[in-house]
PDB file of C-alpha atoms in Angstrom:
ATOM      1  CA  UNK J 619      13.536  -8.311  39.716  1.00 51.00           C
ATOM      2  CA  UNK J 620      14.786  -4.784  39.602  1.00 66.00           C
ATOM      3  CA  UNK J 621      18.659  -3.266  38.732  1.00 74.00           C
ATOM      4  CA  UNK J 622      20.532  -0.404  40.131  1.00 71.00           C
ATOM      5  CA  UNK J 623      24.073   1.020  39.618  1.00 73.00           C
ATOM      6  CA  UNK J 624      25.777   3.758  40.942  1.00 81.00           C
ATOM      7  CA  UNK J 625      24.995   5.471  44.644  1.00 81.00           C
ATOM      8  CA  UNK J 626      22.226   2.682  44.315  1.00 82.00           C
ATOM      9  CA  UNK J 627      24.287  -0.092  44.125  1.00 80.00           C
ATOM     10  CA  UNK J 628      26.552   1.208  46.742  1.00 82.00           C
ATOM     11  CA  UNK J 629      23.658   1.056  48.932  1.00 84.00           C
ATOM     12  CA  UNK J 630      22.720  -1.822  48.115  1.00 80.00           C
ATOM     13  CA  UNK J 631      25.824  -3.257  49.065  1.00 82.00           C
ATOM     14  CA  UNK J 632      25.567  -2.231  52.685  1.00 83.00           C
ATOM     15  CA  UNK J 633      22.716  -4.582  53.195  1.00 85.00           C
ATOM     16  CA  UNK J 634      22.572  -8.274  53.689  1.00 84.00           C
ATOM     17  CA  UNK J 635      21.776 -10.620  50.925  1.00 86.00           C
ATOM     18  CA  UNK J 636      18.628 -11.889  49.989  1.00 83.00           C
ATOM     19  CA  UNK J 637      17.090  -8.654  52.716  1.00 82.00           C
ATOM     20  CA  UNK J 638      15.254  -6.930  49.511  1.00 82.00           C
ATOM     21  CA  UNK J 639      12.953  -5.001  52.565  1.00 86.00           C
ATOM     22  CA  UNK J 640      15.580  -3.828  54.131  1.00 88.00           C
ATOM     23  CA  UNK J 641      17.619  -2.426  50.954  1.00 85.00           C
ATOM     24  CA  UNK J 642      13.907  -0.793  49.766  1.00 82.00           C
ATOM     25  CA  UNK J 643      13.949   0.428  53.496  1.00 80.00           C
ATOM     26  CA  UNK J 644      17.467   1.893  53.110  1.00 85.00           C
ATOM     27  CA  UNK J 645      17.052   2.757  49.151  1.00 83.00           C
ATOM     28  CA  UNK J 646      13.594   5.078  49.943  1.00 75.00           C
ATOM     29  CA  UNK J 647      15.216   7.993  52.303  1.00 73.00           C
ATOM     30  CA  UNK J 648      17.843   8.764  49.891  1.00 76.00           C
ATOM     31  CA  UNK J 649      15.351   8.763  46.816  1.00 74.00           C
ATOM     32  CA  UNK J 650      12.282  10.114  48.556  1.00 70.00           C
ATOM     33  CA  UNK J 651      13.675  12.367  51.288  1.00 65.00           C
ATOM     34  CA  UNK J 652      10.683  13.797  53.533  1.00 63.00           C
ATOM     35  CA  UNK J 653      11.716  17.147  52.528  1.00 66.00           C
ATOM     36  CA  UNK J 654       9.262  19.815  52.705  1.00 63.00           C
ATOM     37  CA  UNK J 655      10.203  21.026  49.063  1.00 77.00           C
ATOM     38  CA  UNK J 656       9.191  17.846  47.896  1.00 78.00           C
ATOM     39  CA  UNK J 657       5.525  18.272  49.750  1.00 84.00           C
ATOM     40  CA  UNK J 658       5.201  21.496  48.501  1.00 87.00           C
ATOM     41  CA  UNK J 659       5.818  20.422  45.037  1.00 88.00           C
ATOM     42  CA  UNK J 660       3.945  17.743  45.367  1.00 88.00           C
ATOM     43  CA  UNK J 661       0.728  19.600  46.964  1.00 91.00           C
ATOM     44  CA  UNK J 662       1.151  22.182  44.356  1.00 91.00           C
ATOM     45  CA  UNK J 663       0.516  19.444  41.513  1.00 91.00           C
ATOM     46  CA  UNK J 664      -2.534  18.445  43.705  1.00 94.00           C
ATOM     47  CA  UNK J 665      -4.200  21.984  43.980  1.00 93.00           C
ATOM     48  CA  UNK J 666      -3.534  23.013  40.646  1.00 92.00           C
ATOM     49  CA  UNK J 667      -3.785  20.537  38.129  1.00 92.00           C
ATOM     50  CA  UNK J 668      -2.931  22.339  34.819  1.00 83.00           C
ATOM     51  CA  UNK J 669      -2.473  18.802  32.867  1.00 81.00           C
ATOM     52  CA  UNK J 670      -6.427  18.381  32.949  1.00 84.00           C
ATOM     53  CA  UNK J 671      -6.997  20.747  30.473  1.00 76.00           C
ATOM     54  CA  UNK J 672      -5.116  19.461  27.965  1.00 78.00           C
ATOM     55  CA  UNK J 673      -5.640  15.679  28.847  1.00 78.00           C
ATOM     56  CA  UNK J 674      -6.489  13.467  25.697  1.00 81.00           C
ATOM     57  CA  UNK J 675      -7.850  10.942  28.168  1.00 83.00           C
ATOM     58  CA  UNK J 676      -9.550  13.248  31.709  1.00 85.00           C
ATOM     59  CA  UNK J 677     -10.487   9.268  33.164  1.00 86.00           C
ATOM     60  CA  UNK J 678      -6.208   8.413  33.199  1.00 89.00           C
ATOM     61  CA  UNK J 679      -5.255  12.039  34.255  1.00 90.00           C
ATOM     62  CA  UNK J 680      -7.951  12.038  37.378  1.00 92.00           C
ATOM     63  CA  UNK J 681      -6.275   8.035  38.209  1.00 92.00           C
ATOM     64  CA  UNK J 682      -2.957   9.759  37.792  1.00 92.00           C
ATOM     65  CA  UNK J 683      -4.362  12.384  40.069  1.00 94.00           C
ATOM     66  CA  UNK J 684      -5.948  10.287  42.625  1.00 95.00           C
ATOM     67  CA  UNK J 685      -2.329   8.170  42.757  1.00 94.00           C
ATOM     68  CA  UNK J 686      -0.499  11.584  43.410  1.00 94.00           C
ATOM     69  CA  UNK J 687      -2.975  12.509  46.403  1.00 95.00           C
ATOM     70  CA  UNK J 688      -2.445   9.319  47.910  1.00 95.00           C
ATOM     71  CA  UNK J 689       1.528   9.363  47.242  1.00 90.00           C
ATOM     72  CA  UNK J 690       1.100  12.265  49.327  1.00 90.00           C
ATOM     73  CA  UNK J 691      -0.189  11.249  51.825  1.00 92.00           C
ATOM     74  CA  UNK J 692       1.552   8.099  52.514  1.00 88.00           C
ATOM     75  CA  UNK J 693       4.742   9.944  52.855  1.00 85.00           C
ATOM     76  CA  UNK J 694       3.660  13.226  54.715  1.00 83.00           C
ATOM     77  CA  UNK J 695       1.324  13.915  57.469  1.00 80.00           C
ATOM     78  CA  UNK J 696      -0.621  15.769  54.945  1.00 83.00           C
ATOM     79  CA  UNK J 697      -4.337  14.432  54.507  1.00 92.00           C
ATOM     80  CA  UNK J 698      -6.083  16.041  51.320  1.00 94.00           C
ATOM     81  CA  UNK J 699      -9.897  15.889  52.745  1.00 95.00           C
ATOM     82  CA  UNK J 700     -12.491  14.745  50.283  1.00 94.00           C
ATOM     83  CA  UNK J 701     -14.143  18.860  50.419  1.00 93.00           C
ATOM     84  CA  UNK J 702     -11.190  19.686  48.991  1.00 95.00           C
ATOM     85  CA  UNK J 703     -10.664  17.260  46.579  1.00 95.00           C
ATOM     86  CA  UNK J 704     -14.165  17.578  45.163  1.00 94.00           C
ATOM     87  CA  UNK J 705     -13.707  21.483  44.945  1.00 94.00           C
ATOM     88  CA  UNK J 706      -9.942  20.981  43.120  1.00 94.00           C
ATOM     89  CA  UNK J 707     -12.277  18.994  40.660  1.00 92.00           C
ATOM     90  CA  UNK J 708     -15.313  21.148  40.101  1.00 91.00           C
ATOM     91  CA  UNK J 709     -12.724  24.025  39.549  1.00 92.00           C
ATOM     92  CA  UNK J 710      -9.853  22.212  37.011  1.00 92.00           C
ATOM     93  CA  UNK J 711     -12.046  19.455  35.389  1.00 88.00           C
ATOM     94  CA  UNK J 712     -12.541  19.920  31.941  1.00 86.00           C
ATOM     95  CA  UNK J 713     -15.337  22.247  31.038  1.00 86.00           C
ATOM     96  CA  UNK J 714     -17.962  20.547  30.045  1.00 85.00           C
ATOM     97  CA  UNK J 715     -17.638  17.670  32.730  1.00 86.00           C
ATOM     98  CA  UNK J 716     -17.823  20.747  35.812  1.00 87.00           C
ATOM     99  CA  UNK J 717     -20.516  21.967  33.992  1.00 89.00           C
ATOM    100  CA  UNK J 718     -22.339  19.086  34.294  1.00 88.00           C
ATOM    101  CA  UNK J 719     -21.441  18.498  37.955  1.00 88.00           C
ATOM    102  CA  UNK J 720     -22.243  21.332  39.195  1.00 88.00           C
ATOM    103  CA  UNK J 721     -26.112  20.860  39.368  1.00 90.00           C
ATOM    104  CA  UNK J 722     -25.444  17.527  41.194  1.00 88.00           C
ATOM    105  CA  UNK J 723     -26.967  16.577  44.338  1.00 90.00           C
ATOM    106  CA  UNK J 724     -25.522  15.587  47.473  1.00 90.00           C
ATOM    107  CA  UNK J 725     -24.865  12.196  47.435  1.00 91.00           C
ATOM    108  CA  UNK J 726     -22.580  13.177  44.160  1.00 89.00           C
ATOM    109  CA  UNK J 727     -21.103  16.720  45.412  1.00 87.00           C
ATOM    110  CA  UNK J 728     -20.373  16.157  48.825  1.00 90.00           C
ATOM    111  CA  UNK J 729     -18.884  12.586  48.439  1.00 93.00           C
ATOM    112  CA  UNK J 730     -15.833  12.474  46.340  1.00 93.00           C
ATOM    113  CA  UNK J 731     -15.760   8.653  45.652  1.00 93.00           C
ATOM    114  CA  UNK J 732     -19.432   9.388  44.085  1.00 93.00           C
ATOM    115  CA  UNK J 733     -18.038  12.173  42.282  1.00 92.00           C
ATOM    116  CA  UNK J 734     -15.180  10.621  40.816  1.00 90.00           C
ATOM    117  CA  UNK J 735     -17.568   7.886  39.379  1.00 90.00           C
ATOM    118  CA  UNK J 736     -20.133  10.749  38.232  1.00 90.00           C
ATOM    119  CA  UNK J 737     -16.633  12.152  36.401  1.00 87.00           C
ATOM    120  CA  UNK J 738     -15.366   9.021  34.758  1.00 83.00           C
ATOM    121  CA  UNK J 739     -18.952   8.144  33.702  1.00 84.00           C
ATOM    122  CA  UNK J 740     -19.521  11.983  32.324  1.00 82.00           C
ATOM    123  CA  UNK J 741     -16.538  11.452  30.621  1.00 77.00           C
ATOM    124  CA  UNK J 742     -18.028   8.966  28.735  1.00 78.00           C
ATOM    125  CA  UNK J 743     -21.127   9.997  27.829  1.00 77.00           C
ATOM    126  CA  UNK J 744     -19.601  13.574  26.450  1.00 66.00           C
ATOM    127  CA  UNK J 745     -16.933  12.416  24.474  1.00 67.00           C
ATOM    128  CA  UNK J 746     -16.672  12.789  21.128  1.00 68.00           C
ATOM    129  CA  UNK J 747     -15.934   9.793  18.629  1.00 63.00           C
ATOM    130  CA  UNK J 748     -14.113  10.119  15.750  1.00 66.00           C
ATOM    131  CA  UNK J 749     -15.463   7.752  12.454  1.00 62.00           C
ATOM    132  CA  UNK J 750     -12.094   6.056  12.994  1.00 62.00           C
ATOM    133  CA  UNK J 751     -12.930   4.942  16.753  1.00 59.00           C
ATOM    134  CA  UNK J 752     -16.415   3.358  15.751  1.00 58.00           C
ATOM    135  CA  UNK J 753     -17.222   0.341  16.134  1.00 58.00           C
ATOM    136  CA  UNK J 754     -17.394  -2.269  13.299  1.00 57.00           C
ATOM    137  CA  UNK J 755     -18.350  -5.787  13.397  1.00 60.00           C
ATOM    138  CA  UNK J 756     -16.036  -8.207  11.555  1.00 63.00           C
ATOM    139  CA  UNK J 757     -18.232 -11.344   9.725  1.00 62.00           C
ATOM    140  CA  UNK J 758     -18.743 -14.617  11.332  1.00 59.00           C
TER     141      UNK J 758
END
């Protein structure tokens, strides 16, 4: 069950009871106008994203990712094609895991669902554990 005040609520209040479609039909335009600003804003994030870097986690920034391409998407008539999306990674992933991609072969570079599996399971294998994040087994 979800809350709103304000404009929100004003909305709200324009629709029939018990209609919860139609007040998230009326509720999205005003909060997620297809504006072109948006879009760009939005496709800018996708081309360029500077958060990977820095990521403590590159496996929940690339989901974040993926959920921003498709958000995209949905709501424009924009389609980000899988060439591109493979190149936006080879070029922004952390070091070490475009390093390591590079070399791949084609049933990794040229399909990005293959790639993004190569990524997360790179991820893995490279990262480094601190003696904190080990493993220890508690007695029977």
């Amino acid at each position: 069950m979800q809350t709103v005040d304000g404009r929100a609520l004003q909305l709200i209040h324009l629709v029939q009871r018990g209609n919860g479609l139609e007040a998230w039909r009326v509720l999205c335009p005003e909060y997620q106008p297809a504006v072109g600003g948006r879009f760009a804003n939005m496709l800018r994030n996708i081309l360029n994203p500077k958060q990977w870097q820095s990521s403590v986690d590159f496996r929940e920034s690339l989901i974040s990712w993926d959920n921003l391409v498709l958000e995209l998407e949905q709501q424009s008539t924009e389609k980000i094609s899988e060439a591109l999306k493979i190149a936006i990674i080879l070029e922004h992933a952390p070091t070490r895991i475009a390093e390591s991609l590079r070399p791949s072969g084609p049933d990794v570079r040229d399909n990005y669902p293959a790639m993004r599996d190569a990524t997360r399971c790179l991820y893995e294998s490279t990262k480094e554990y601190s003696a904190a994040q080990t493993y220890t087994a508690r007695p029977l």
